[in-house]
Coordinates of C-alpha atoms in Angstrom, one line a residue:
Chain Y
M212 CA -30.6 20.3 -8.2
Q213 CA -29.2 17.1 -6.6
I214 CA -25.7 16.2 -7.7
A215 CA -24.8 12.6 -7.0
I216 CA -21.1 11.9 -6.8
L217 CA -20.3 8.2 -6.9
L218 CA -17.7 6.8 -4.5
Y219 CA -16.1 3.4 -4.7
E220 CA -13.0 1.8 -3.3
H221 CA -9.8 3.1 -5.1
F222 CA -11.4 6.2 -6.6
T223 CA -9.1 9.1 -7.2
A224 CA -9.9 11.9 -4.8
L225 CA -9.2 14.8 -7.0
D226 CA -11.4 13.4 -9.7
A227 CA -14.3 13.8 -7.3
V228 CA -13.3 16.9 -5.3
G229 CA -12.3 19.1 -8.3
P230 CA -15.7 19.2 -10.0
Y231 CA -17.4 19.0 -6.6
D232 CA -15.9 22.4 -5.6
T233 CA -16.9 23.9 -8.9
L234 CA -20.5 22.8 -8.6
A235 CA -21.3 22.7 -4.8
G236 CA -21.8 26.4 -4.5
L237 CA -24.2 26.8 -7.5
P238 CA -27.7 28.2 -6.6
G239 CA -29.8 25.3 -5.5
A240 CA -27.0 22.7 -5.7
Q241 CA -27.4 19.7 -3.3
P242 CA -24.4 17.5 -3.7
V243 CA -24.5 14.1 -2.2
F244 CA -21.7 11.5 -2.1
V245 CA -23.2 8.0 -2.8
A246 CA -21.9 4.5 -2.6
E247 CA -23.1 1.0 -2.3
R248 CA -22.9 1.4 1.4
R249 CA -23.0 4.5 3.6
G250 CA -19.8 5.4 5.4
P251 CA -16.1 6.1 4.6
V252 CA -14.8 5.0 1.2
R253 CA -11.0 4.7 0.7
N254 CA -9.2 6.2 -2.2
D255 CA -6.5 4.8 -4.6
S256 CA -3.5 5.8 -2.5
G257 CA -5.2 4.3 0.6
S258 CA -4.6 7.3 2.9
L259 CA -7.8 9.3 2.2
Q260 CA -11.4 8.5 3.1
L261 CA -14.4 10.4 1.8
V262 CA -17.8 9.7 3.4
A263 CA -20.7 8.4 1.4
E264 CA -23.7 9.9 3.1
A265 CA -26.3 8.0 1.0
T266 CA -26.6 4.6 -0.6
L267 CA -27.3 4.1 -4.3
E268 CA -30.9 3.1 -3.4
E269 CA -31.4 6.3 -1.6
V270 CA -30.5 8.5 -4.5
A271 CA -32.8 7.4 -7.3
R272 CA -33.3 10.5 -9.3
P273 CA -30.3 12.9 -9.2
D274 CA -30.3 15.7 -11.6
V275 CA -26.6 15.4 -12.2
V276 CA -24.5 12.2 -11.7
L277 CA -20.6 12.4 -11.6
V278 CA -18.4 9.3 -11.8
P279 CA -14.8 9.8 -10.8
G280 CA -12.1 7.6 -12.1
G281 CA -9.4 5.6 -10.5
P282 CA -6.5 3.2 -11.4
F283 CA -8.8 0.1 -11.3
P284 CA -11.9 1.0 -13.2
A285 CA -12.4 -2.6 -14.2
E286 CA -13.6 -3.3 -10.6
Q287 CA -16.6 -1.1 -11.2
Q288 CA -17.0 -1.9 -14.9
K289 CA -17.9 -5.4 -13.6
N290 CA -20.0 -4.2 -10.7
P291 CA -23.6 -5.0 -11.5
E292 CA -25.0 -2.8 -8.7
V293 CA -23.1 0.2 -9.9
L294 CA -23.9 -0.3 -13.5
A295 CA -27.6 -0.9 -12.9
W296 CA -27.7 2.2 -10.8
L297 CA -26.0 4.3 -13.4
R298 CA -28.4 3.1 -16.1
A299 CA -31.4 3.7 -13.8
V300 CA -30.5 7.3 -12.8
D301 CA -29.3 8.2 -16.3
A302 CA -32.9 7.8 -17.4
T303 CA -33.8 11.0 -15.7
T304 CA -30.6 13.0 -15.2
T305 CA -30.1 16.4 -16.8
W306 CA -26.3 15.7 -17.0
T307 CA -24.4 12.4 -16.8
T308 CA -20.7 13.1 -16.3
S309 CA -17.4 11.5 -15.5
V310 CA -13.8 12.3 -14.9
C311 CA -10.8 10.3 -16.1
T312 CA -11.4 6.5 -16.2
G313 CA -14.9 7.2 -14.9
S314 CA -16.0 7.2 -18.5
L315 CA -15.0 3.6 -18.8
I316 CA -17.6 2.9 -16.1
L317 CA -20.2 4.9 -17.9
G318 CA -19.2 3.1 -21.1
S319 CA -19.6 -0.3 -19.5
A320 CA -23.0 0.7 -18.4
G321 CA -23.8 1.3 -22.1
L322 CA -24.3 5.0 -21.7
L323 CA -21.7 6.2 -24.1
T324 CA -22.1 3.8 -27.0
G325 CA -21.5 5.7 -30.3
R326 CA -21.0 9.0 -28.4
R327 CA -17.9 11.3 -28.4
A328 CA -16.2 11.1 -25.0
T329 CA -12.8 11.2 -23.4
T330 CA -10.8 9.7 -20.5
H331 CA -7.3 9.6 -19.0
W332 CA -4.8 9.7 -21.8
T333 CA -3.5 6.2 -21.0
A334 CA -7.1 4.7 -21.3
M335 CA -8.2 6.0 -24.7
D336 CA -7.9 2.5 -26.3
D337 CA -10.0 1.0 -23.4
L338 CA -12.7 3.6 -24.1
R339 CA -12.6 2.9 -27.8
A340 CA -13.1 -0.8 -27.1
L341 CA -16.4 0.1 -25.4
G342 CA -17.8 1.4 -28.7
V343 CA -17.1 5.0 -27.8
E344 CA -15.7 7.7 -30.2
A345 CA -12.7 8.5 -27.9
V346 CA -11.5 12.0 -28.5
D347 CA -8.3 13.7 -27.2
E348 CA -9.9 16.8 -25.7
R349 CA -9.8 18.3 -22.2
Y350 CA -13.5 17.7 -21.8
V351 CA -16.3 16.7 -24.1
F352 CA -20.0 17.6 -24.3
D353 CA -22.2 15.1 -26.3
G354 CA -25.7 16.0 -25.5
K355 CA -26.2 15.5 -21.8
Y356 CA -23.1 13.4 -21.5
V357 CA -20.0 15.2 -20.3
T358 CA -16.6 13.5 -19.9
A359 CA -13.3 14.9 -18.7
A360 CA -9.7 13.7 -19.4
G361 CA -7.4 12.7 -16.6
V362 CA -7.9 13.7 -13.0
S363 CA -7.4 17.5 -13.0
A364 CA -9.5 17.9 -16.1
G365 CA -12.5 17.5 -13.9
I366 CA -12.0 21.1 -12.7
D367 CA -12.1 22.5 -16.2
M368 CA -15.2 20.3 -17.0
G369 CA -16.8 21.4 -13.7
L370 CA -16.5 25.0 -14.6
A371 CA -17.8 24.5 -18.1
L372 CA -20.7 22.6 -16.7
A373 CA -21.3 25.3 -14.1
G374 CA -21.6 27.7 -17.0
R375 CA -24.2 25.6 -18.8
I376 CA -26.2 25.1 -15.6
A377 CA -26.0 28.6 -14.0
G378 CA -24.7 30.9 -16.7
D379 CA -21.3 32.4 -17.6
A380 CA -21.2 35.0 -14.9
T381 CA -21.8 32.5 -12.1
A382 CA -19.2 30.1 -13.5
Q383 CA -16.7 33.0 -13.7
T384 CA -17.5 33.9 -10.1
V385 CA -16.8 30.3 -9.1
Q386 CA -13.5 30.4 -10.9
L387 CA -12.5 33.7 -9.2
M388 CA -13.5 32.2 -5.8
L389 CA -11.4 29.1 -6.5
Q390 CA -8.7 31.5 -7.8
Y391 CA -8.3 29.1 -10.7
D392 CA -5.6 30.9 -12.6
P393 CA -3.4 27.9 -13.1
Q394 CA 0.4 28.3 -13.2
P395 CA 1.9 24.9 -13.2
P396 CA 5.6 24.9 -12.4
Y397 CA 6.2 22.3 -15.2
D398 CA 4.7 21.9 -18.6
S399 CA 4.3 18.1 -18.4
G400 CA 0.6 17.7 -18.1
S401 CA -0.1 15.9 -21.4
P402 CA 1.6 13.1 -23.4
H403 CA 2.2 15.7 -26.1
K404 CA 4.2 17.9 -23.8
A405 CA 5.9 15.7 -21.2
P406 CA 9.4 14.4 -21.8
A407 CA 9.0 11.4 -24.1
E408 CA 10.7 9.0 -21.8
L409 CA 8.2 9.8 -19.0
T410 CA 5.3 9.4 -21.3
A411 CA 6.6 6.1 -22.7
R412 CA 7.2 4.7 -19.2
M413 CA 3.7 5.6 -18.0
R414 CA 2.1 4.2 -21.1
Q415 CA 3.8 0.9 -20.3
E416 CA 2.7 0.8 -16.7
A417 CA -0.6 -0.7 -16.0
G418 CA -3.1 0.9 -13.7
A419 CA -2.3 4.6 -14.2
P420 CA -4.3 6.4 -11.5
G421 CA -7.1 8.5 -12.4
Chain E
M1474 CA 8.1 11.1 5.0
Q1475 CA 4.9 11.7 7.0
I1476 CA 2.7 14.4 5.5
A1477 CA 0.1 15.7 8.0
I1478 CA -2.9 17.4 6.5
L1479 CA -4.9 19.4 9.0
L1480 CA -8.7 19.1 8.9
Y1481 CA -11.2 21.3 10.8
E1482 CA -14.8 22.1 10.4
H1483 CA -15.5 24.3 7.3
F1484 CA -12.2 23.6 5.5
T1485 CA -12.3 23.9 1.7
A1486 CA -12.0 20.4 0.3
L1487 CA -10.0 21.3 -2.8
D1488 CA -7.4 23.1 -0.7
A1489 CA -6.6 19.8 1.0
V1490 CA -7.1 17.3 -1.9
G1491 CA -5.3 19.2 -4.6
P1492 CA -1.9 19.2 -3.0
Y1493 CA -2.7 15.8 -1.4
D1494 CA -2.9 14.2 -4.9
T1495 CA 0.3 15.8 -6.0
L1496 CA 2.2 14.5 -2.9
A1497 CA 0.6 11.2 -1.9
G1498 CA 2.3 9.2 -4.6
L1499 CA 5.9 10.4 -3.9
P1500 CA 8.4 7.7 -2.9
G1501 CA 8.0 7.1 0.8
A1502 CA 5.1 9.5 1.3
Q1503 CA 2.8 8.7 4.2
P1504 CA 0.0 11.2 4.2
V1505 CA -2.3 11.4 7.2
F1506 CA -5.3 13.5 7.7
V1507 CA -5.3 14.9 11.3
A1508 CA -7.8 16.8 13.4
E1509 CA -8.6 17.5 17.0
R1510 CA -10.7 14.4 17.0
R1511 CA -10.6 11.3 14.8
G1512 CA -13.5 10.8 12.4
P1513 CA -15.4 12.7 9.7
V1514 CA -14.8 16.4 9.4
R1515 CA -17.3 18.5 7.4
N1516 CA -16.3 21.0 4.8
D1517 CA -17.4 24.6 4.1
S1518 CA -20.3 23.7 1.8
G1519 CA -21.5 21.1 4.3
S1520 CA -22.0 18.3 1.9
L1521 CA -18.6 16.7 2.0
Q1522 CA -16.8 14.8 4.8
L1523 CA -13.2 13.8 4.9
V1524 CA -12.1 11.4 7.6
A1525 CA -9.3 12.4 10.1
E1526 CA -7.5 9.1 10.8
A1527 CA -5.3 10.6 13.6
T1528 CA -5.6 13.1 16.3
L1529 CA -3.2 16.0 16.7
E1530 CA -1.6 14.3 19.6
E1531 CA -0.9 11.2 17.5
V1532 CA 1.0 13.1 14.9
A1533 CA 3.8 14.8 16.8
R1534 CA 6.6 14.9 14.3
P1535 CA 5.4 15.1 10.7
D1536 CA 8.0 15.9 8.0
V1537 CA 5.5 18.0 6.1
V1538 CA 2.5 19.9 7.5
L1539 CA -0.3 21.2 5.2
V1540 CA -2.9 23.6 6.4
P1541 CA -5.9 24.1 4.0
G1542 CA -8.0 27.2 4.1
G1543 CA -11.7 27.9 4.4
P1544 CA -14.1 30.7 4.5
F1545 CA -13.9 31.0 8.3
P1546 CA -10.2 30.9 9.2
A1547 CA -10.8 33.0 12.3
E1548 CA -12.3 30.0 14.0
Q1549 CA -8.9 28.3 13.8
Q1550 CA -6.9 31.4 14.3
K1551 CA -8.4 31.5 17.8
N1552 CA -8.2 27.7 18.4
P1553 CA -5.4 27.2 21.0
E1554 CA -5.1 23.5 20.4
V1555 CA -4.6 23.9 16.7
L1556 CA -2.1 26.8 17.1
A1557 CA -0.1 25.0 19.8
W1558 CA 0.1 21.9 17.6
L1559 CA 1.3 23.9 14.6
R1560 CA 4.0 25.6 16.6
A1561 CA 5.1 22.2 18.1
V1562 CA 5.3 20.3 14.8
D1563 CA 6.9 23.2 13.0
A1564 CA 9.9 22.8 15.3
T1565 CA 10.8 19.7 13.4
T1566 CA 9.1 19.8 10.0
T1567 CA 11.0 19.9 6.8
W1568 CA 8.2 21.9 5.1
T1569 CA 5.4 23.9 6.7
T1570 CA 2.8 24.7 4.1
S1571 CA -0.7 26.2 3.6
V1572 CA -3.2 26.8 0.9
C1573 CA -5.5 29.8 0.6
T1574 CA -6.5 31.2 4.0
G1575 CA -4.6 28.4 5.7
S1576 CA -1.7 30.9 5.8
L1577 CA -3.8 33.1 8.2
I1578 CA -3.8 30.1 10.6
L1579 CA 0.0 29.6 10.2
G1580 CA 0.3 33.4 10.7
S1581 CA -1.7 33.4 13.8
A1582 CA 0.5 30.6 15.2
G1583 CA 3.4 33.1 14.7
L1584 CA 5.1 31.0 12.1
L1585 CA 5.1 33.5 9.2
T1586 CA 6.1 36.7 11.0
G1587 CA 8.3 38.8 8.8
R1588 CA 8.2 36.2 6.0
R1589 CA 7.0 36.4 2.5
A1590 CA 3.8 34.5 2.0
T1591 CA 0.5 34.5 0.1
T1592 CA -3.2 33.7 0.6
H1593 CA -6.6 33.9 -1.1
W1594 CA -6.7 37.2 -3.0
T1595 CA -9.5 38.5 -0.8
A1596 CA -7.4 37.9 2.4
M1597 CA -4.2 39.7 1.6
D1598 CA -4.9 42.5 4.0
D1599 CA -5.7 40.0 6.8
L1600 CA -2.3 38.3 6.1
R1601 CA -0.5 41.6 6.2
A1602 CA -2.2 42.4 9.6
L1603 CA -0.4 39.4 11.0
G1604 CA 3.0 40.9 10.3
V1605 CA 3.5 38.9 7.1
E1606 CA 4.9 40.3 3.9
A1607 CA 1.9 39.4 1.8
V1608 CA 2.8 38.9 -1.9
D1609 CA 0.6 38.4 -4.9
E1610 CA 2.1 35.2 -6.3
R1611 CA 0.6 31.8 -7.1
Y1612 CA 2.8 30.2 -4.4
V1613 CA 5.6 31.4 -2.3
F1614 CA 8.7 29.6 -0.9
D1615 CA 10.4 31.3 2.0
G1616 CA 12.8 28.9 3.5
K1617 CA 10.8 25.9 4.6
Y1618 CA 7.5 27.8 4.6
V1619 CA 5.5 27.4 1.4
T1620 CA 2.1 29.1 1.0
A1621 CA -0.3 29.0 -1.9
A1622 CA -2.9 31.5 -3.1
G1623 CA -6.6 30.6 -3.2
V1624 CA -7.9 27.0 -3.4
S1625 CA -6.7 25.7 -6.7
A1626 CA -3.3 27.2 -6.2
G1627 CA -2.5 24.3 -3.9
I1628 CA -2.1 22.1 -7.0
D1629 CA 0.6 24.3 -8.4
M1630 CA 2.2 24.5 -5.0
G1631 CA 2.0 20.8 -4.5
L1632 CA 3.8 20.1 -7.8
A1633 CA 6.5 22.7 -7.0
L1634 CA 6.9 21.0 -3.6
A1635 CA 7.0 17.6 -5.2
G1636 CA 9.9 18.8 -7.3
R1637 CA 11.8 20.1 -4.3
I1638 CA 11.2 16.8 -2.4
A1639 CA 11.6 14.2 -5.2
G1640 CA 13.2 16.0 -8.1
D1641 CA 11.9 17.5 -11.4
A1642 CA 11.4 14.2 -13.2
T1643 CA 9.2 12.8 -10.4
A1644 CA 7.2 15.9 -10.2
Q1645 CA 6.7 15.9 -14.0
T1646 CA 5.6 12.3 -13.8
V1647 CA 3.0 13.3 -11.2
Q1648 CA 1.8 16.1 -13.4
L1649 CA 1.4 13.7 -16.4
M1650 CA -0.4 11.2 -14.2
L1651 CA -2.8 13.9 -13.1
Q1652 CA -3.0 15.1 -16.7
Y1653 CA -2.6 18.6 -15.3
D1654 CA -2.7 20.5 -18.5
P1655 CA -5.2 23.1 -17.5
Q1656 CA -7.6 24.6 -20.0
P1657 CA -10.1 26.6 -18.0
P1658 CA -13.2 27.5 -20.1
Y1659 CA -13.1 31.1 -18.7
D1660 CA -10.2 33.4 -17.9
S1661 CA -11.6 34.7 -14.7
G1662 CA -9.3 33.1 -12.1
S1663 CA -7.7 36.2 -10.6
P1664 CA -8.9 39.6 -9.6
H1665 CA -6.6 41.0 -12.4
K1666 CA -8.5 39.0 -15.1
A1667 CA -12.1 38.6 -13.9
P1668 CA -14.8 41.0 -14.9
A1669 CA -14.4 44.1 -12.6
E1670 CA -17.9 43.8 -11.3
L1671 CA -17.5 40.2 -10.2
T1672 CA -14.2 41.1 -8.5
A1673 CA -15.7 44.1 -6.7
R1674 CA -18.7 42.1 -5.5
M1675 CA -16.6 39.3 -4.1
R1676 CA -14.3 41.7 -2.4
Q1677 CA -17.3 43.2 -0.6
E1678 CA -18.7 39.9 0.5
A1679 CA -17.3 38.6 3.8
G1680 CA -16.2 35.0 4.2
A1681 CA -15.0 34.2 0.7
P1682 CA -14.3 30.5 0.6
G1683 CA -10.9 29.2 0.4

């Protein structure tokens, strides 16, 4: 089971690494980080580099594709190589997935048209503008298309996907291994819960990460 | 505020990237991934490489140090270069931190002796054996020493640390940006909650990641 994780300049690291660490240990999983070129790819904050070990051309038939988000999805939404690759691999994937604004990239490739999907809470209108039924859920399954809300939602999506792929007991084992028993010190993780002034300020700012 | 994140072969990626993405955006934060040698460092699963952009020698006085865990902490617990570096930088850090079995490495450097700290749930006895008061909490502050439980606990620790460093409102803003409103599809993230047979099996297996 080859799992292709797309990298591109300005991706958000946790979008990729959260689901990666829920899926990498599944029986038969062969994750591969892919990008237009092999080599280090720098993240949104600029201080982290993940290595792409294969080019898009070298990964032609992954079983699972995962598109992380980032604060500048438009750069990839207009990238013909990335969009063509997504369309090509989607023809044979078992699961086509994204985290955060990664769904805008899938949407721009035409893969989510008319489907239910989600994204970072600041980008719901952008997702809707792509002809997608944008829904405010932590993660959304619509057939083989699975999309997660902002950044950390990729961990929840990854566990749910692990359950679909390998069964509940295996997914629960992954959760126990990752000791994923979240206890956030604040309760500010969604626009429905955060202080209103923080939510309003972030909504106004362009380019929210994720 | 320089934040040094230690990399070494077989580290667990989420241990490093979870807290990284809670801290990287703080005002004045300058994260740097460090290792014995510059260049890509491969993780526990073998399919991910993060790039160390500085050597230990080049990062002599970080304000914050973060030690991720992994399934083979003993490799670093016996690594004289890493232990010497940790002792040296700890002399001037504001915060000395770890995730998962990273606390065993801090403990082997002698930095947690007699302190309250935590680790991956499978490694509590190993932590105790280092003269540490091992406590079953999601994350533990003892003075400037901050340790997190297994893997994903680094996100909770990172947010708590963000609050100490930059104030509650900034930490809440980070949480909202990361949309960290966890909704795990299973409730299996701790040995107190997971099915007993899964917990027992993992306890028996050596080298639990994290």
